[in-house]
């Protein structure tokens, strides 16, 4: 009975984590599309999908709306929605298992230094584990999001949907094509998750007065952590996505280092930070998922505690 109840509790935790991330993903999808197009526009100009460079954020917004309509801001969001639902199911649960059971972290006993190291390790490893399952979805989301229309020169999409993209990718590069850019993305995700969970967990566990017990301050800390980490890992994210864009393409690169050298030589360092300012707005989604997960766990633990008290009283 106890084992069954534990498994049921884990299943509910997984569903809550996925639902929290999926809700944030739908709301932030337009920001994600704009950021991706700005991030990958050098490659889109090379392939002819984009005829003229975006002059800024508002020009990108007008271009999307003029060529694709309102729904164009959500184009390519299905793979990301599936990824955002599936990824946290593994990442959040893995983080808790690694932190509490494997590393046996105890905020009431551990020093701030030890607590920070354990949070970084558990967060980074949790991200690496989740990436194994969702990398093909990350690839599909990147390619479909970057599949822009630019009428009248480009009036049809390169891929009609997820199935067509998978078929073309496998025909051109085999199954490994779905994992193009995996090594760079794994490094990016490890660093991102390590800092993301590590910074947030450390900030909340330090307990700066009453601030960390306040929902608004928790949200502010979650957004700060997400924004800081996004800027630090942004070049790796850009490099991984540029690597993905080489599938079904005539221009090939031997390694990610070869691609990085090409970008730095022909486009400059700024190309690695295209659309980076949008990470501040997109960090809202990450903060919602992170704080929402903690708040749901807090509420559930309080309810369980009340049930135990009532049971003991009777």
Coordinates of C-alpha atoms in Angstrom, one line a residue:
X1 CA 0.0 0.0 0.0
X2 CA 2.8 2.4 0.9
X3 CA 4.7 1.7 -2.3
X4 CA 1.5 2.2 -4.3
X5 CA 0.8 5.5 -2.6
X6 CA 4.4 6.6 -3.3
X7 CA 4.2 5.7 -7.0
X8 CA 0.9 7.6 -7.2
X9 CA 2.5 10.7 -5.6
X10 CA 5.4 10.6 -8.1
X11 CA 3.0 10.3 -11.0
X12 CA 1.0 13.3 -9.7
X13 CA 4.3 15.3 -9.3
X14 CA 5.2 14.5 -12.9
X15 CA 1.8 15.6 -14.3
X16 CA 2.0 18.8 -12.3
X17 CA 5.4 19.7 -13.5
X18 CA 4.5 19.0 -17.2
X19 CA 1.2 21.0 -16.9
X20 CA 3.0 24.0 -15.3
X21 CA 5.6 24.1 -18.1
X22 CA 3.1 23.5 -20.9
X23 CA 0.9 26.4 -19.7
X24 CA 3.9 28.8 -19.7
X25 CA 5.0 27.5 -23.2
X26 CA 1.7 28.4 -24.9
X27 CA 1.9 32.0 -23.5
X28 CA 5.5 32.5 -24.4
X29 CA 5.4 30.9 -27.9
X30 CA 5.2 34.2 -29.9
X31 CA 8.3 35.4 -28.0
X32 CA 10.0 32.2 -28.7
X33 CA 9.3 32.4 -32.4
X34 CA 10.6 36.0 -32.7
X35 CA 13.7 35.1 -30.7
X36 CA 14.5 32.1 -32.9
X37 CA 14.1 34.0 -36.1
X38 CA 16.3 36.8 -34.9
X39 CA 18.8 34.2 -33.6
X40 CA 19.0 32.3 -36.9
X41 CA 18.5 35.1 -39.4
X42 CA 22.1 34.8 -40.7
X43 CA 21.4 31.2 -41.7
X44 CA 18.0 32.1 -43.1
X45 CA 19.6 34.9 -45.3
X46 CA 22.1 32.3 -46.6
X47 CA 19.5 29.8 -47.6
X48 CA 17.1 32.4 -49.1
X49 CA 14.3 31.8 -46.6
X50 CA 14.8 35.4 -45.6
X51 CA 15.4 38.0 -48.3
X52 CA 16.1 41.0 -46.1
X53 CA 17.6 41.2 -42.6
X54 CA 15.3 42.2 -39.8
X55 CA 16.0 45.7 -38.7
X56 CA 14.8 45.0 -35.2
X57 CA 12.2 43.3 -33.0
X58 CA 9.2 45.3 -34.3
X59 CA 10.2 44.7 -37.9
X60 CA 10.4 41.0 -37.2
X61 CA 6.9 41.1 -35.6
X62 CA 5.5 43.0 -38.6
X63 CA 7.1 40.6 -41.0
X64 CA 5.6 37.6 -39.3
X65 CA 2.1 39.1 -39.1
X66 CA 2.2 40.4 -42.8
X67 CA 3.3 37.0 -44.2
X68 CA 1.8 34.5 -41.9
X69 CA -1.0 36.1 -40.0
X70 CA -1.7 36.0 -36.2
X71 CA -1.3 32.2 -36.0
X72 CA 2.2 32.6 -37.5
X73 CA 3.5 33.5 -34.1
X74 CA 2.6 30.0 -32.9
X75 CA 4.0 28.2 -35.9
X76 CA 6.3 25.3 -34.9
X77 CA 5.0 25.3 -31.3
X78 CA 3.7 21.7 -31.2
X79 CA 7.1 20.1 -30.8
X80 CA 8.0 22.7 -28.2
X81 CA 4.8 22.0 -26.3
X82 CA 5.5 18.3 -26.3
X83 CA 9.0 19.0 -25.2
X84 CA 8.0 21.4 -22.4
X85 CA 5.5 18.9 -21.1
X86 CA 7.8 15.9 -21.3
X87 CA 11.1 17.5 -20.3
X88 CA 10.2 18.8 -16.9
X89 CA 8.5 15.5 -16.1
X90 CA 12.0 14.1 -16.1
X91 CA 14.1 17.1 -15.2
X92 CA 12.2 18.2 -12.0
X93 CA 11.8 14.7 -10.7
X94 CA 15.4 13.8 -11.5
X95 CA 16.5 17.0 -9.7
X96 CA 14.6 16.1 -6.6
X97 CA 15.8 12.5 -6.6
X98 CA 19.4 13.5 -7.1
X99 CA 19.3 16.3 -4.6
X100 CA 17.4 14.5 -1.8
X101 CA 18.3 10.8 -2.3
X102 CA 21.5 10.6 -4.2
X103 CA 23.3 13.7 -2.7
X104 CA 21.2 13.7 0.4
X105 CA 21.1 17.5 0.6
X106 CA 19.6 18.9 3.8
X107 CA 19.2 22.8 3.8
X108 CA 18.9 22.8 7.6
X109 CA 22.3 21.1 8.1
X110 CA 24.4 21.8 4.9
X111 CA 26.6 24.8 4.6
X112 CA 25.7 27.4 1.9
X113 CA 28.8 26.4 -0.1
X114 CA 27.9 22.6 0.0
X115 CA 24.2 23.4 -0.7
X116 CA 25.1 25.5 -3.8
X117 CA 27.4 22.7 -5.2
X118 CA 24.8 20.0 -4.7
X119 CA 22.1 22.2 -6.3
X120 CA 24.4 22.9 -9.3
X121 CA 25.2 19.2 -9.7
X122 CA 21.6 17.9 -9.3
X123 CA 20.3 20.6 -11.6
X124 CA 22.9 20.0 -14.3
X125 CA 22.5 16.2 -14.3
X126 CA 18.7 16.4 -14.3
X127 CA 18.9 18.6 -17.5
X128 CA 21.3 16.1 -19.2
X129 CA 19.0 13.2 -18.4
X130 CA 15.9 14.9 -19.8
X131 CA 17.7 15.9 -23.0
X132 CA 18.1 12.3 -24.0
X133 CA 14.4 12.0 -24.5
X134 CA 13.5 15.4 -25.9
X135 CA 16.4 16.2 -28.3
X136 CA 14.5 15.2 -31.5
X137 CA 11.6 17.5 -30.3
X138 CA 14.1 20.4 -29.8
X139 CA 15.4 19.8 -33.3
X140 CA 11.9 19.8 -34.8
X141 CA 10.9 22.9 -32.9
X142 CA 14.0 24.7 -34.1
X143 CA 13.5 23.8 -37.8
X144 CA 9.7 24.4 -37.9
X145 CA 10.0 27.7 -36.0
X146 CA 12.7 28.9 -38.5
X147 CA 10.6 27.8 -41.5
X148 CA 9.5 31.3 -42.3
X149 CA 7.4 32.7 -45.2
X150 CA 8.5 35.8 -47.0
X151 CA 6.0 36.6 -49.6
X152 CA 6.0 36.9 -52.6
X153 CA 9.6 35.4 -52.9
X154 CA 9.0 32.6 -50.4
X155 CA 5.4 31.6 -50.4
X156 CA 5.6 27.9 -49.3
X157 CA 7.2 26.3 -46.3
X158 CA 10.2 23.9 -46.5
X159 CA 8.4 21.4 -44.2
X160 CA 4.7 20.7 -44.1
X161 CA 4.8 19.5 -40.5
X162 CA 6.6 17.3 -37.9
X163 CA 6.2 14.1 -40.0
X164 CA 7.4 15.7 -43.2
X165 CA 10.4 17.2 -41.3
X166 CA 11.3 13.8 -39.7
X167 CA 11.0 12.1 -43.1
X168 CA 13.3 14.6 -44.9
X169 CA 15.8 14.6 -42.1
X170 CA 16.1 10.8 -42.0
X171 CA 16.3 10.6 -45.8
X172 CA 19.1 13.1 -45.8
X173 CA 21.1 12.3 -42.7
X174 CA 19.6 9.2 -41.2
X175 CA 18.4 8.9 -37.6
X176 CA 21.5 10.8 -36.3
X177 CA 20.1 13.8 -38.1
X178 CA 17.4 14.2 -35.4
X179 CA 20.3 14.5 -32.9
X180 CA 22.3 17.0 -34.9
X181 CA 23.8 19.5 -32.4
X182 CA 23.2 17.2 -29.5
X183 CA 26.7 17.5 -28.0
X184 CA 26.6 21.3 -27.9
X185 CA 23.0 21.2 -26.7
X186 CA 23.9 18.8 -23.9
X187 CA 26.7 21.1 -22.7
X188 CA 24.3 24.0 -22.9
X189 CA 21.5 22.2 -21.1
X190 CA 23.9 21.0 -18.4
X191 CA 25.2 24.5 -17.7
X192 CA 21.8 26.0 -18.0
X193 CA 20.1 23.6 -15.6
X194 CA 23.0 23.6 -13.2
X195 CA 22.9 27.4 -12.9
X196 CA 19.1 27.6 -13.3
X197 CA 18.2 25.2 -10.5
X198 CA 21.4 25.9 -8.6
X199 CA 21.0 29.7 -8.4
X200 CA 17.3 29.6 -7.7
X201 CA 17.5 26.8 -5.1
X202 CA 20.4 28.5 -3.4
X203 CA 18.7 31.9 -3.3
X204 CA 15.5 30.5 -1.8
X205 CA 17.3 28.3 0.7
X206 CA 19.5 31.1 2.0
X207 CA 16.2 32.7 3.4
X208 CA 16.9 36.4 3.2
X209 CA 14.5 37.4 5.9
X210 CA 10.8 36.9 4.8
X211 CA 11.6 37.4 1.2
X212 CA 12.0 33.8 0.1
X213 CA 8.7 32.9 1.8
X214 CA 6.9 35.5 -0.3
X215 CA 5.4 34.4 -3.7
X216 CA 6.3 37.7 -5.4
X217 CA 9.9 37.5 -4.3
X218 CA 10.1 33.9 -5.3
X219 CA 8.9 34.8 -8.7
X220 CA 11.4 37.7 -8.9
X221 CA 14.2 35.3 -7.9
X222 CA 13.0 32.7 -10.5
X223 CA 13.0 35.3 -13.2
X224 CA 16.4 36.7 -12.2
X225 CA 17.9 33.2 -12.3
X226 CA 16.3 32.3 -15.6
X227 CA 17.4 35.6 -17.2
X228 CA 21.0 35.4 -15.9
X229 CA 21.4 31.8 -17.0
X230 CA 19.9 32.4 -20.4
X231 CA 22.5 35.2 -21.2
X232 CA 25.4 33.1 -20.0
X233 CA 24.4 30.0 -22.1
X234 CA 23.0 31.9 -25.1
X235 CA 26.1 31.4 -27.4
X236 CA 25.9 27.7 -26.8
X237 CA 22.2 27.6 -27.6
X238 CA 22.8 29.6 -30.8
X239 CA 25.6 27.3 -31.9
X240 CA 23.5 24.2 -31.2
X241 CA 20.6 25.5 -33.3
X242 CA 22.9 26.6 -36.1
X243 CA 24.2 23.0 -36.1
X244 CA 20.6 21.7 -36.4
X245 CA 20.0 24.0 -39.4
X246 CA 22.7 22.1 -41.4
X247 CA 20.4 19.1 -41.7
X248 CA 18.8 18.8 -45.2
X249 CA 21.3 21.5 -46.3
X250 CA 24.1 21.5 -48.8
X251 CA 26.4 23.4 -46.5
X252 CA 28.0 20.9 -44.1
X253 CA 30.5 21.3 -41.2
X254 CA 32.7 18.6 -39.9
X255 CA 32.2 19.6 -36.2
X256 CA 30.6 22.2 -34.1
X257 CA 34.0 23.8 -33.7
X258 CA 34.3 24.2 -37.4
X259 CA 30.9 25.8 -37.5
X260 CA 31.8 28.1 -34.6
X261 CA 35.0 29.2 -36.5
X262 CA 32.9 29.9 -39.6
X263 CA 30.4 32.1 -37.6
X264 CA 33.1 34.1 -35.8
X265 CA 35.1 34.6 -39.1
X266 CA 32.2 35.6 -41.3
X267 CA 29.5 37.0 -38.9
X268 CA 31.3 38.0 -35.7
X269 CA 30.6 37.4 -32.1
X270 CA 27.4 39.4 -32.1
X271 CA 25.8 36.8 -34.3
X272 CA 26.0 34.4 -31.3
X273 CA 23.8 36.8 -29.4
X274 CA 21.1 37.5 -32.0
X275 CA 17.7 37.9 -30.2
X276 CA 19.3 37.5 -26.7
X277 CA 17.3 40.4 -25.3
X278 CA 14.2 38.3 -25.7
X279 CA 15.6 36.0 -23.1
X280 CA 14.5 38.5 -20.5
X281 CA 10.8 38.2 -21.6
X282 CA 11.0 34.4 -22.2
X283 CA 12.5 34.1 -18.7
X284 CA 9.0 34.8 -17.5
X285 CA 7.9 31.4 -18.7
X286 CA 10.8 29.7 -16.9
X287 CA 10.0 31.6 -13.7
X288 CA 6.3 30.6 -13.8
X289 CA 7.3 26.9 -14.2
X290 CA 10.0 27.0 -11.5
X291 CA 8.0 28.9 -8.9
X292 CA 4.8 27.1 -9.8
X293 CA 6.4 23.7 -9.2
X294 CA 7.7 24.8 -5.8
X295 CA 4.3 26.4 -4.8
X296 CA 2.4 23.3 -5.8
X297 CA 4.7 21.1 -3.8
X298 CA 4.3 23.4 -0.8
X299 CA 0.5 23.3 -1.0
X300 CA 0.5 19.5 -1.4
X301 CA 2.9 19.0 1.5
X302 CA 0.7 21.2 3.7
X303 CA -2.4 19.2 2.7
X304 CA -0.6 15.9 3.5
X305 CA 0.5 17.3 6.9
X306 CA -3.1 18.3 7.8
X307 CA -4.4 14.8 6.8
X308 CA -1.8 13.2 9.0
X309 CA -2.7 15.4 11.9
X310 CA -6.4 14.7 11.5
X311 CA -5.6 11.0 11.3
X312 CA -3.5 11.1 14.4
X313 CA -6.1 13.1 16.3
X314 CA -8.8 10.6 15.5

